[in-house]
PDB file of C-alpha atoms and ligand atoms in Angstrom:
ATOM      1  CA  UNK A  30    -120.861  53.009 143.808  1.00 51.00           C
ATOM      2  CA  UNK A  31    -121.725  54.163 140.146  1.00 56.00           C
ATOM      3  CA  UNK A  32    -118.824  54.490 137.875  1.00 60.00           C
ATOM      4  CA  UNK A  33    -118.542  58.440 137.032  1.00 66.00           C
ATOM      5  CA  UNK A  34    -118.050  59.452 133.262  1.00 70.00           C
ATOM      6  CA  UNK A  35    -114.808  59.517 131.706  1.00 76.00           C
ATOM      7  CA  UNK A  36    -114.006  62.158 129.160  1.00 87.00           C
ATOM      8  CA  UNK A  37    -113.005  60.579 125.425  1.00 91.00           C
ATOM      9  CA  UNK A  38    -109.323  62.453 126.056  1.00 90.00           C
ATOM     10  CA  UNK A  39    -109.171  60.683 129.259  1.00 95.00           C
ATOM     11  CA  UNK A  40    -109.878  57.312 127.839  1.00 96.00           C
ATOM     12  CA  UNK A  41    -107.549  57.237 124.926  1.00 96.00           C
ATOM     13  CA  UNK A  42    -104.614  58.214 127.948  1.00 95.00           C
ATOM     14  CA  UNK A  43    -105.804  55.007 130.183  1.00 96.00           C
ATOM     15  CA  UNK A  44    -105.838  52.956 126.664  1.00 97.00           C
ATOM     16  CA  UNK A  45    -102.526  53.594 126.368  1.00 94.00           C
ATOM     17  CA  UNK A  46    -101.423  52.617 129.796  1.00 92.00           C
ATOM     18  CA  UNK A  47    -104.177  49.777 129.811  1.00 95.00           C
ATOM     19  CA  UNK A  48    -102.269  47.785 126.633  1.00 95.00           C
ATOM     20  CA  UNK A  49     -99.073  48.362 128.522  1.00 93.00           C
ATOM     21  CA  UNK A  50     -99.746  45.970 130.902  1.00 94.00           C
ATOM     22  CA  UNK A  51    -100.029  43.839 127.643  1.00 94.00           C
ATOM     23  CA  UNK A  52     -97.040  44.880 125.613  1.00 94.00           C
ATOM     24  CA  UNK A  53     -94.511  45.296 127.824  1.00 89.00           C
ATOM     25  CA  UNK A  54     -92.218  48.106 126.487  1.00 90.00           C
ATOM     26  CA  UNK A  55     -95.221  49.189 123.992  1.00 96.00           C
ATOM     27  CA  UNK A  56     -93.616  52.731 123.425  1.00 96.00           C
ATOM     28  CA  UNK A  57     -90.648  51.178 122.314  1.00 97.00           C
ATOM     29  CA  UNK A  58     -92.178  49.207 119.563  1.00 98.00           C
ATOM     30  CA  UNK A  59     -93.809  52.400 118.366  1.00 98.00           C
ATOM     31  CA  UNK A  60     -89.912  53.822 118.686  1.00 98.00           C
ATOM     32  CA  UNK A  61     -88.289  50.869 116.623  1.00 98.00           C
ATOM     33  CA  UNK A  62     -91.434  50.365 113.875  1.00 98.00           C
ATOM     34  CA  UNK A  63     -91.177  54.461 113.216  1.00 98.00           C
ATOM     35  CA  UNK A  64     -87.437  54.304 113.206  1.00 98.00           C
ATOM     36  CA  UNK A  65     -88.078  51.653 110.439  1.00 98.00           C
ATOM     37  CA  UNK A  66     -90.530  53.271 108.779  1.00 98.00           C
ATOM     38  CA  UNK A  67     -88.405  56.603 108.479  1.00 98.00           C
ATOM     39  CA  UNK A  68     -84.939  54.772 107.344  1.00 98.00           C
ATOM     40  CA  UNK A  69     -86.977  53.305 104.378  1.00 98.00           C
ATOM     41  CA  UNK A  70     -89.916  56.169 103.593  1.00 98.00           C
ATOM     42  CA  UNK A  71     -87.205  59.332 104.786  1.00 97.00           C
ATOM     43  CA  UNK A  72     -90.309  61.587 103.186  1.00 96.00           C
ATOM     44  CA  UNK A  73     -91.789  63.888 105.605  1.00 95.00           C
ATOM     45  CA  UNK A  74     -95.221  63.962 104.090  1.00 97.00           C
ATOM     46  CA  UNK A  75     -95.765  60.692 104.499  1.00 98.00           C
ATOM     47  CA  UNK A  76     -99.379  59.051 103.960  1.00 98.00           C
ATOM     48  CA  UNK A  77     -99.696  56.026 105.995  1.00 98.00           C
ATOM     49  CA  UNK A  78    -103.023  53.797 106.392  1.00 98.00           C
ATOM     50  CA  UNK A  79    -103.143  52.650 110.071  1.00 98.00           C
ATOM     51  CA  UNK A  80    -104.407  49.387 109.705  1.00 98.00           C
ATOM     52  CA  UNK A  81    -107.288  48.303 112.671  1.00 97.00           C
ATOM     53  CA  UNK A  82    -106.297  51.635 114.624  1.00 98.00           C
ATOM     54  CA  UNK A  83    -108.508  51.333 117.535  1.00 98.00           C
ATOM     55  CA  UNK A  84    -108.070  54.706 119.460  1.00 98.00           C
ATOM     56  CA  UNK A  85    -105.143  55.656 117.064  1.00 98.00           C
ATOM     57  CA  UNK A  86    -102.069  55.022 118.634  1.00 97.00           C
ATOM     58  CA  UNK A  87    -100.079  54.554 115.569  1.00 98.00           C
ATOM     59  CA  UNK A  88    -101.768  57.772 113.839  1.00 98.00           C
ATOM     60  CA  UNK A  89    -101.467  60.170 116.915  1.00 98.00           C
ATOM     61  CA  UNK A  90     -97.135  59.228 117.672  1.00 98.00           C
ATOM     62  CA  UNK A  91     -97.028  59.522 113.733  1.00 98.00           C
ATOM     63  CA  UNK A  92     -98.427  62.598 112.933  1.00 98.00           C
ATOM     64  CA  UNK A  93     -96.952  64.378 116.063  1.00 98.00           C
ATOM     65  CA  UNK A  94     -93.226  63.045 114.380  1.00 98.00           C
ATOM     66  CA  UNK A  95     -93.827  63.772 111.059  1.00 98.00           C
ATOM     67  CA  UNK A  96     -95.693  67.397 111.063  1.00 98.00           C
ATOM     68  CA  UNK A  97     -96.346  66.989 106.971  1.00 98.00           C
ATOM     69  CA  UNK A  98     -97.655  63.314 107.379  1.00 98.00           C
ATOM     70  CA  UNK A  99    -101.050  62.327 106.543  1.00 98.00           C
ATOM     71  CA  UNK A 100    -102.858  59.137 107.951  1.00 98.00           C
ATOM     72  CA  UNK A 101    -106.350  57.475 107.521  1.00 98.00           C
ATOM     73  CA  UNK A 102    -106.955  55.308 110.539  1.00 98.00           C
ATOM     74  CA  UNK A 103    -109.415  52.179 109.602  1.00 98.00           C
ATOM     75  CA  UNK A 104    -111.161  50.073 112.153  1.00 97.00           C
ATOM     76  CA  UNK A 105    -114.641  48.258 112.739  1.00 96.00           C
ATOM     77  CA  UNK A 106    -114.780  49.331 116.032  1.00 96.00           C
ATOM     78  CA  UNK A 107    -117.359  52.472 116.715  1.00 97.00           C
ATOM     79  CA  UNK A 108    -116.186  52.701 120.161  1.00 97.00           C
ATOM     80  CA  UNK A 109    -112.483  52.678 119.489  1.00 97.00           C
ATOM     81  CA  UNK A 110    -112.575  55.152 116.320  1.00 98.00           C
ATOM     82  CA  UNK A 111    -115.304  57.345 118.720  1.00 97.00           C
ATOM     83  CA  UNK A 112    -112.832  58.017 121.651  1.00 97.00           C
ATOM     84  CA  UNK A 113    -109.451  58.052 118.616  1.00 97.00           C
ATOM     85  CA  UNK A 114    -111.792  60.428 116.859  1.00 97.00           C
ATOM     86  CA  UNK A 115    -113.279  62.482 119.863  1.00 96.00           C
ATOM     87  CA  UNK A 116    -109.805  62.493 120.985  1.00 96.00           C
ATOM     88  CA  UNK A 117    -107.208  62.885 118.701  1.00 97.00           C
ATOM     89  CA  UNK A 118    -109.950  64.660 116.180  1.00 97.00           C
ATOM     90  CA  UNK A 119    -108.533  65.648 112.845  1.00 98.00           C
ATOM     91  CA  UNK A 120    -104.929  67.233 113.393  1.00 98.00           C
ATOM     92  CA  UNK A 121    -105.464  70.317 110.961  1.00 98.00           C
ATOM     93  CA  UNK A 122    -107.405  67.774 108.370  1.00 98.00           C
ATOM     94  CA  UNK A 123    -103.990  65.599 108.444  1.00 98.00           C
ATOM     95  CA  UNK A 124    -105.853  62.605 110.001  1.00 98.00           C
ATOM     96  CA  UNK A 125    -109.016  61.066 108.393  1.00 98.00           C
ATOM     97  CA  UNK A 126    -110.816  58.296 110.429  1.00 98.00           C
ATOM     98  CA  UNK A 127    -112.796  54.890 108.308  1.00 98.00           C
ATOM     99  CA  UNK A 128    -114.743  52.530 109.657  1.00 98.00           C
ATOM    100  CA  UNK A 129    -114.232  49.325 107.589  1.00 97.00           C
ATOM    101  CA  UNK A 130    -114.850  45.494 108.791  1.00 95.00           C
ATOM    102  CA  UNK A 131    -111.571  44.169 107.417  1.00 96.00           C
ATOM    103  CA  UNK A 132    -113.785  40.953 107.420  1.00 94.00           C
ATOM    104  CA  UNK A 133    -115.507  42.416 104.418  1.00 96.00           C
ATOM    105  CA  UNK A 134    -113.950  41.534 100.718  1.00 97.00           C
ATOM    106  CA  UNK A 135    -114.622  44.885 100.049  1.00 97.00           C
ATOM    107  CA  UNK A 136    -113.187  46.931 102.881  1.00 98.00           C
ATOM    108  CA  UNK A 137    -110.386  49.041 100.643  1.00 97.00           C
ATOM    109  CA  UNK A 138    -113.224  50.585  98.875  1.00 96.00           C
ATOM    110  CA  UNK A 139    -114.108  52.926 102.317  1.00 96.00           C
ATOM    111  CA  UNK A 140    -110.429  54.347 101.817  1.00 96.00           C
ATOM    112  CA  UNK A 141    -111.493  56.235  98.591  1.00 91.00           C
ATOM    113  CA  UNK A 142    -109.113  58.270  97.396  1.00 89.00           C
ATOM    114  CA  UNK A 143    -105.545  57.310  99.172  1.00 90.00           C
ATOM    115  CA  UNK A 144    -106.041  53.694  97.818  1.00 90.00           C
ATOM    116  CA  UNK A 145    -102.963  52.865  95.926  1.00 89.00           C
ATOM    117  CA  UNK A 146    -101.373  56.004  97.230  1.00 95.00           C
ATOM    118  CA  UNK A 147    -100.102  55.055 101.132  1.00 98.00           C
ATOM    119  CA  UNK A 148     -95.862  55.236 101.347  1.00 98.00           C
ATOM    120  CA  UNK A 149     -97.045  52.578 104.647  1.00 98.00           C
ATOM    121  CA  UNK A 150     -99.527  50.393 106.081  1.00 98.00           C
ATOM    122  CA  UNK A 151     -98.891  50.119 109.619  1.00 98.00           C
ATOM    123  CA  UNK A 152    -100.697  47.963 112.246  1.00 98.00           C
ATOM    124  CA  UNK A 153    -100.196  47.330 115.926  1.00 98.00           C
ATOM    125  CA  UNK A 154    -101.442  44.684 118.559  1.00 96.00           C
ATOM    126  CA  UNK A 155    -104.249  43.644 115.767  1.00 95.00           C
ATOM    127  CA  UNK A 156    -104.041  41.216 112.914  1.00 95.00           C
ATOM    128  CA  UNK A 157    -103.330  38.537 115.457  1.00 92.00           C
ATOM    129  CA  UNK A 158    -106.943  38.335 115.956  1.00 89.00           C
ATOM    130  CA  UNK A 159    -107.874  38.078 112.376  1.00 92.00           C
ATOM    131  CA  UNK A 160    -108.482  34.415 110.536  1.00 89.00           C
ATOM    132  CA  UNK A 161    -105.890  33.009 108.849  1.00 91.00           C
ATOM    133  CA  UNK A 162    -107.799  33.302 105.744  1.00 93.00           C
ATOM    134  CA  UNK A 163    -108.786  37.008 106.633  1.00 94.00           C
ATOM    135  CA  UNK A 164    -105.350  37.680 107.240  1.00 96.00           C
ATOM    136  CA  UNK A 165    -103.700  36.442 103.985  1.00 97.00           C
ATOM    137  CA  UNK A 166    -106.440  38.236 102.610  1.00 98.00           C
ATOM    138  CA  UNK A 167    -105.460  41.335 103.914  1.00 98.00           C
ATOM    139  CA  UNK A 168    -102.145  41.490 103.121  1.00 98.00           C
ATOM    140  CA  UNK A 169    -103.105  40.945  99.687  1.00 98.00           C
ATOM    141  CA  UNK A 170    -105.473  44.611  99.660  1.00 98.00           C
ATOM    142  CA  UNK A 171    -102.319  46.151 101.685  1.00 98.00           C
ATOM    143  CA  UNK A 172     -99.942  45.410  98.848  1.00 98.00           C
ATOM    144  CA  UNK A 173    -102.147  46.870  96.432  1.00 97.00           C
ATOM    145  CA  UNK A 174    -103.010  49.884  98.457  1.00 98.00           C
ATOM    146  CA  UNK A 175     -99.518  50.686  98.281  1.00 98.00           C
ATOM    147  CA  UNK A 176     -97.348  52.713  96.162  1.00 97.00           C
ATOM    148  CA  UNK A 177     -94.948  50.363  94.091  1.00 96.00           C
ATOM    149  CA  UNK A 178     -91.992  51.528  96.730  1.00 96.00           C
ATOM    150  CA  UNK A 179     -94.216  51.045  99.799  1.00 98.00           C
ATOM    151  CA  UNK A 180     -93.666  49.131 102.805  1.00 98.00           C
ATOM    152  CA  UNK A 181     -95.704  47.409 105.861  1.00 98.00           C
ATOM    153  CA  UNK A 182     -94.968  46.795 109.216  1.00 98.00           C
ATOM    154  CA  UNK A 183     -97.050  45.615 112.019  1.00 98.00           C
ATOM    155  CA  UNK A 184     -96.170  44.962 115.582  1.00 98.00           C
ATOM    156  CA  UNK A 185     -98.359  42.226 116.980  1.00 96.00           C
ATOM    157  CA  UNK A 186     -98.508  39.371 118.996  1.00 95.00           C
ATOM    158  CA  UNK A 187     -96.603  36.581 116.174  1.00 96.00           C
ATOM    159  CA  UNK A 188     -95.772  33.553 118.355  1.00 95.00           C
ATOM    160  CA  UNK A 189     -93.888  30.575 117.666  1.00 94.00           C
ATOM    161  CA  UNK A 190     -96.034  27.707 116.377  1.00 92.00           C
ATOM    162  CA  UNK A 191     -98.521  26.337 118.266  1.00 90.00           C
ATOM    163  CA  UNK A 192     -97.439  23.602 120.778  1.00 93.00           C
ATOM    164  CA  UNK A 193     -94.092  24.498 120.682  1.00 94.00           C
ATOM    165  CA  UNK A 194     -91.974  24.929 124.137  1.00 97.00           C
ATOM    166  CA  UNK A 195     -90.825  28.090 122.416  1.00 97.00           C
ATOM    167  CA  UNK A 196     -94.050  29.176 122.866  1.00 95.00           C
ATOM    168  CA  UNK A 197     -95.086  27.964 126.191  1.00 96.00           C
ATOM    169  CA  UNK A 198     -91.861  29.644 127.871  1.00 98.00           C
ATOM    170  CA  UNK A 199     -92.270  32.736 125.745  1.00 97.00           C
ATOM    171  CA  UNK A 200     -96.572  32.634 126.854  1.00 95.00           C
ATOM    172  CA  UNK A 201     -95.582  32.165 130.622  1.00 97.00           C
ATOM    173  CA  UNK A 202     -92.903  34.718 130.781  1.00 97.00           C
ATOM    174  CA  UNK A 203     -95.484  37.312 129.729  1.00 96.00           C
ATOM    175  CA  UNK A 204     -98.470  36.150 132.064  1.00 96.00           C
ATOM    176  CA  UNK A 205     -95.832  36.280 134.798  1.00 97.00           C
ATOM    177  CA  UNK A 206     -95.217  40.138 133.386  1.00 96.00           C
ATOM    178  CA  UNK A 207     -98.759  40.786 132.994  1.00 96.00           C
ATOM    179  CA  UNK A 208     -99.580  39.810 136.545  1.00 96.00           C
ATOM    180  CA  UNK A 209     -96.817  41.775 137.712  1.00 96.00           C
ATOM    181  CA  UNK A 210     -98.024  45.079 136.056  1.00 95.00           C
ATOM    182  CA  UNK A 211    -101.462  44.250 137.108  1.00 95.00           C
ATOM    183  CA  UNK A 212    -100.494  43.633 140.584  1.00 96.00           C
ATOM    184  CA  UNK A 213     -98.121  46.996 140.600  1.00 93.00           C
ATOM    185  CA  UNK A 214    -101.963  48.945 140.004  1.00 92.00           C
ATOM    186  CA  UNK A 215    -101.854  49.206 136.044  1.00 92.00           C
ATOM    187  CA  UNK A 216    -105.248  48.977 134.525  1.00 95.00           C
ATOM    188  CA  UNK A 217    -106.592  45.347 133.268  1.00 96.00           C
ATOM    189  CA  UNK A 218    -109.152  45.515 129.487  1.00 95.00           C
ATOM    190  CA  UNK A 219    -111.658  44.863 131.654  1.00 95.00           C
ATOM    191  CA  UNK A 220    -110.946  47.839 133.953  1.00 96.00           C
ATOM    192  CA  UNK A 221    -110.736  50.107 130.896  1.00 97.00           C
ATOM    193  CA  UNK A 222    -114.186  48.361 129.117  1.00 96.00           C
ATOM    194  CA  UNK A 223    -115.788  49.221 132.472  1.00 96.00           C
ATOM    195  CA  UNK A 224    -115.211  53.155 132.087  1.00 96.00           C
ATOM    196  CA  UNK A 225    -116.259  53.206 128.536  1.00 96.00           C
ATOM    197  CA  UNK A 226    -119.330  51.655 129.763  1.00 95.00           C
ATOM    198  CA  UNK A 227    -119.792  54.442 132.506  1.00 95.00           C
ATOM    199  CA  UNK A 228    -119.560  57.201 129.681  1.00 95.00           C
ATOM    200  CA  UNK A 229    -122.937  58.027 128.287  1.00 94.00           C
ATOM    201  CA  UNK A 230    -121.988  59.585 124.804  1.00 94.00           C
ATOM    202  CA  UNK A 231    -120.794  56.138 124.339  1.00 96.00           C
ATOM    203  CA  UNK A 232    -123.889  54.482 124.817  1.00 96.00           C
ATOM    204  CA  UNK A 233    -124.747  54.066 120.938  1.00 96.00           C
ATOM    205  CA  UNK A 234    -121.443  52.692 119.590  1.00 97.00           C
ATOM    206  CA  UNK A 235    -121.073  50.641 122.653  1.00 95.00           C
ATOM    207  CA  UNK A 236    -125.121  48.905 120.952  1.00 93.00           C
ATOM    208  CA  UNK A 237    -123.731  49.060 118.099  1.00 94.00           C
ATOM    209  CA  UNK A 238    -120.323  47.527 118.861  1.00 94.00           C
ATOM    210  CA  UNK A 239    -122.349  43.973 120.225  1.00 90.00           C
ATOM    211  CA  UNK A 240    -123.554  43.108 117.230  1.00 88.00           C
ATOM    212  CA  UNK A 241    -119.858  43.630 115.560  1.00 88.00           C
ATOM    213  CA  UNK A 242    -119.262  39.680 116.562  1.00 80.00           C
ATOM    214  CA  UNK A 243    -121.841  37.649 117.171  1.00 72.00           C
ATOM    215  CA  UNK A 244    -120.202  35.021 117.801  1.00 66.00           C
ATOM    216  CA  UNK A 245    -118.533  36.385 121.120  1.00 62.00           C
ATOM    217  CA  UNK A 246    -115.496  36.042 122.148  1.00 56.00           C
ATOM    218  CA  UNK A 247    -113.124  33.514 120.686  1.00 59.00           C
ATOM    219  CA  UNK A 248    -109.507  32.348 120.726  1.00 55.00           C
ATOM    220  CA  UNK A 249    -107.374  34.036 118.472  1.00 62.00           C
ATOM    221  CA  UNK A 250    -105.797  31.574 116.109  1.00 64.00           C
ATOM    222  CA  UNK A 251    -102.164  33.246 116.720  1.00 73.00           C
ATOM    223  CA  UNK A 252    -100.875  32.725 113.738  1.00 90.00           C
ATOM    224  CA  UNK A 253     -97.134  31.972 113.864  1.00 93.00           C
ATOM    225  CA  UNK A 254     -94.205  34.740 112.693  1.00 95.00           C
ATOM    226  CA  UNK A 255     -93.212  32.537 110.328  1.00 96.00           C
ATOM    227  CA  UNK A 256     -96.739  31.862 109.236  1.00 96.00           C
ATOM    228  CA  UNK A 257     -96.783  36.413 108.736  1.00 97.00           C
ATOM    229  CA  UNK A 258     -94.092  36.235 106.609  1.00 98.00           C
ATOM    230  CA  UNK A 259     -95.121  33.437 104.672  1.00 98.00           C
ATOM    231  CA  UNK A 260     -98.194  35.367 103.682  1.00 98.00           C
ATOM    232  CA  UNK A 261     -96.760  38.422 102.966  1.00 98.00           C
ATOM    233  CA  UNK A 262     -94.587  37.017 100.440  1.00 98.00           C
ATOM    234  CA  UNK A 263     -97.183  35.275  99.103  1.00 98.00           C
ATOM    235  CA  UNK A 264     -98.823  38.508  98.919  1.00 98.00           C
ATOM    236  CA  UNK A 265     -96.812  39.295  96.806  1.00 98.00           C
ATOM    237  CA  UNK A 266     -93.925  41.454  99.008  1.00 98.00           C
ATOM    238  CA  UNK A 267     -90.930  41.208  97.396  1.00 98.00           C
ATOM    239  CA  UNK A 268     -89.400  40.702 101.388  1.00 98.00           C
ATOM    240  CA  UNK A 269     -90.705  40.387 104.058  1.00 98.00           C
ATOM    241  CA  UNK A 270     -88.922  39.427 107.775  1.00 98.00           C
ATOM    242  CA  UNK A 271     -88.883  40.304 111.632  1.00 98.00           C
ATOM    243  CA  UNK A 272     -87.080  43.468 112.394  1.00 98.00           C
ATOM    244  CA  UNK A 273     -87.760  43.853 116.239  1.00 98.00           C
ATOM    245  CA  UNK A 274     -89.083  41.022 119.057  1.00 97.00           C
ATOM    246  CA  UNK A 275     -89.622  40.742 122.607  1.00 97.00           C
ATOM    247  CA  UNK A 276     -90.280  37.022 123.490  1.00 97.00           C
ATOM    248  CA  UNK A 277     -93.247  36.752 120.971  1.00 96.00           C
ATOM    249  CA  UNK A 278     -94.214  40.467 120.417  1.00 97.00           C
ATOM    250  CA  UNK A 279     -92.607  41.122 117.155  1.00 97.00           C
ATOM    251  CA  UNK A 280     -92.236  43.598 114.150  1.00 98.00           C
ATOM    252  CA  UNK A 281     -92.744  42.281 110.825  1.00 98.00           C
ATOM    253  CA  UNK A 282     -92.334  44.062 107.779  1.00 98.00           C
ATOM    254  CA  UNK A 283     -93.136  43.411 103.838  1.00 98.00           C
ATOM    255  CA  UNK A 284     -91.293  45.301 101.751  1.00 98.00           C
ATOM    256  CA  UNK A 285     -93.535  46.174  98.377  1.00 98.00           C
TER     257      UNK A 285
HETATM  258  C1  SAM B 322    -105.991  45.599 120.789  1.00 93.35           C
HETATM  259  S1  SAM B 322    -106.722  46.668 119.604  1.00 93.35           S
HETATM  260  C2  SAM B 322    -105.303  47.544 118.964  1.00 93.35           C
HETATM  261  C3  SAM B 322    -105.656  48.926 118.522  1.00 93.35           C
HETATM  262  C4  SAM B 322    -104.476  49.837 118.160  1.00 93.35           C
HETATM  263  N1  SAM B 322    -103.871  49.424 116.914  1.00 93.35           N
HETATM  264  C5  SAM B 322    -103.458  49.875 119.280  1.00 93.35           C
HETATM  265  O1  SAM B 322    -102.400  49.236 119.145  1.00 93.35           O
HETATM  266  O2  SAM B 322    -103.712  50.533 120.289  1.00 93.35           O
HETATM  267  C6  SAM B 322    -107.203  45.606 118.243  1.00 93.35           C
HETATM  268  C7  SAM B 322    -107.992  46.361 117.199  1.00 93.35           C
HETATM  269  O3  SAM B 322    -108.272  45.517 116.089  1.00 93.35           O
HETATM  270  C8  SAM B 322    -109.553  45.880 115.609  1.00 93.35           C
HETATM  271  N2  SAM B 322    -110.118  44.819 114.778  1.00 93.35           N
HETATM  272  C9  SAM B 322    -110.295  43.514 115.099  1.00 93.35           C
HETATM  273  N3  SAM B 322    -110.914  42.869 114.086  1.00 93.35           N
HETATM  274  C10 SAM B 322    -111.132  43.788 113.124  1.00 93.35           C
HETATM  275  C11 SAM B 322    -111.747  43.739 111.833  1.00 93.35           C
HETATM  276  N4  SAM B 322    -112.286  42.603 111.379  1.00 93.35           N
HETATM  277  N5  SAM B 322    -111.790  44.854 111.087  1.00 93.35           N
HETATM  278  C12 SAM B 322    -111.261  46.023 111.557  1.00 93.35           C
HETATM  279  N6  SAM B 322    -110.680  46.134 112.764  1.00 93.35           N
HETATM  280  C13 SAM B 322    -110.603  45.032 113.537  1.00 93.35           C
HETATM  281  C14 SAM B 322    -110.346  46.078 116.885  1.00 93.35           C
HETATM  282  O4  SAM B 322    -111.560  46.769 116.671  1.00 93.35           O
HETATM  283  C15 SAM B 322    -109.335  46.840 117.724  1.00 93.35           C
HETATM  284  O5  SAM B 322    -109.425  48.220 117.527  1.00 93.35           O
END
């Protein structure tokens, strides 16, 4: 039987429950990192540069919080920022949607005028699957695309190090989740990837998006927490430190 289309509204709701099955109690990082974010930023018109957006989780929970917040959601992705855009669209001109390859040296350049304005840069589930070397490297743009009293948090997959038992227990408690959501009938990526093919309007971004890496798919390098707050205070945060986990999902944040 031929998959039917999927309207873009529809797809951001089964992304949502899709990267549950991943992230265990996902809302509630979204609960702690805001509850974070408003203890040290108490402004309501916040501007906040969610950092590899996809859809826009981050920017849609935000902006529905905070009614005077403003966010620019970045991402490489023109699938992702296609169904986030069709989707979540601009809320009253409030949220303003880049594409940027955070790959690229250049990437802050796409953010035009906010750059060196955002109260936050926020990320979630994302950075984990940038290079080390990427990754330093992009902490080092966030700091400077904050204001001097601006902070950064991002909720990601920040194991312990590599071949640690730490790890292993920590890696096999969450398959044994994961198959457990799976099994209970929550969507898999592959599920979701399968509906976005089925949706015709997508059919250009989804060209588009196979050329985005060559390369295919790859291990993610997982860098380490402690390897995160390393580079954020090489960055040049003047702290940076886990404020939420759950086995290996964590919240880090570098304080500007
Ligand atoms: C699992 S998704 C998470 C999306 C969203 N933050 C969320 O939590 O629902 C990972 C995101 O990272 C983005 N990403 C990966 N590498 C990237 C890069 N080099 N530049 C920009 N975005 C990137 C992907 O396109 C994807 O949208």
């Amino acid at each position: 039987m031929t998959a039917q289309p999927t309207p873009l509204p529809d797809l951001l709701t089964r992304w949502d429950v899709q990267q549950t099955a991943y992230i265990a109690d996902r809302d509630r990082v979204y609960e702690v990192m805001f509850e974070v974010l408003t203890h040290l930023k108490p402004a309501e018109d916040l501007v906040v540069l969610d950092l590899a957006c996809g859809p826009g989780a981050i920017s849609g929970r935000l902006l529905e919080l905070l009614p005077k917040a403003r966010a620019v959601a970045v991402d490489v992705d023109p699938v992702l920022l296609a169904i986030g855009e069709g989707s979540l669209g601009e809320v009253d001109g409030r949220l303003r949607w880049v594409r940027a390859d955070l790959r690229d040296p250049d990437w802050p350049e796409a953010l035009g005028e906010d750059a060196g304005a955002f109260d936050a840069v926020l990320s979630s589930t994302a950075l984990h699957w940038l290079d080390p070397a990427v990754l330093t490297a992009t902490y080092r743009h966030a700091l400077r695309l904050l204001r001097p009293d601006g902070v950064l948090l991002n909720a990601d997959y920040l194991p312990h190090p590599q071949g640690s038992r730490l790890r292993a227990v920590s890696d096999a408690i969450a398959l044994t989740r994961r198959e457990r959501a799976l099994a209970g009938g929550a969507e898999s990526w592959e599920s979701w990837w399968e509906a976005v093919r089925a949706e015709p309007a997508l059919a250009d971004a989804l060209a588009e998006r196979a050329a985005l890496w060559p390369e295919g798919a790859r291990d993610w390098t997982g860098a380490s927490h402690r390897f995160h707050e390393a580079a954020l205070l090489d960055a040049g945060f003047a702290e940076a430190g886990v404020v939420w986990q759950d086995l290996q999902e964590r919240i880090v944040v570098g304080l500007r």
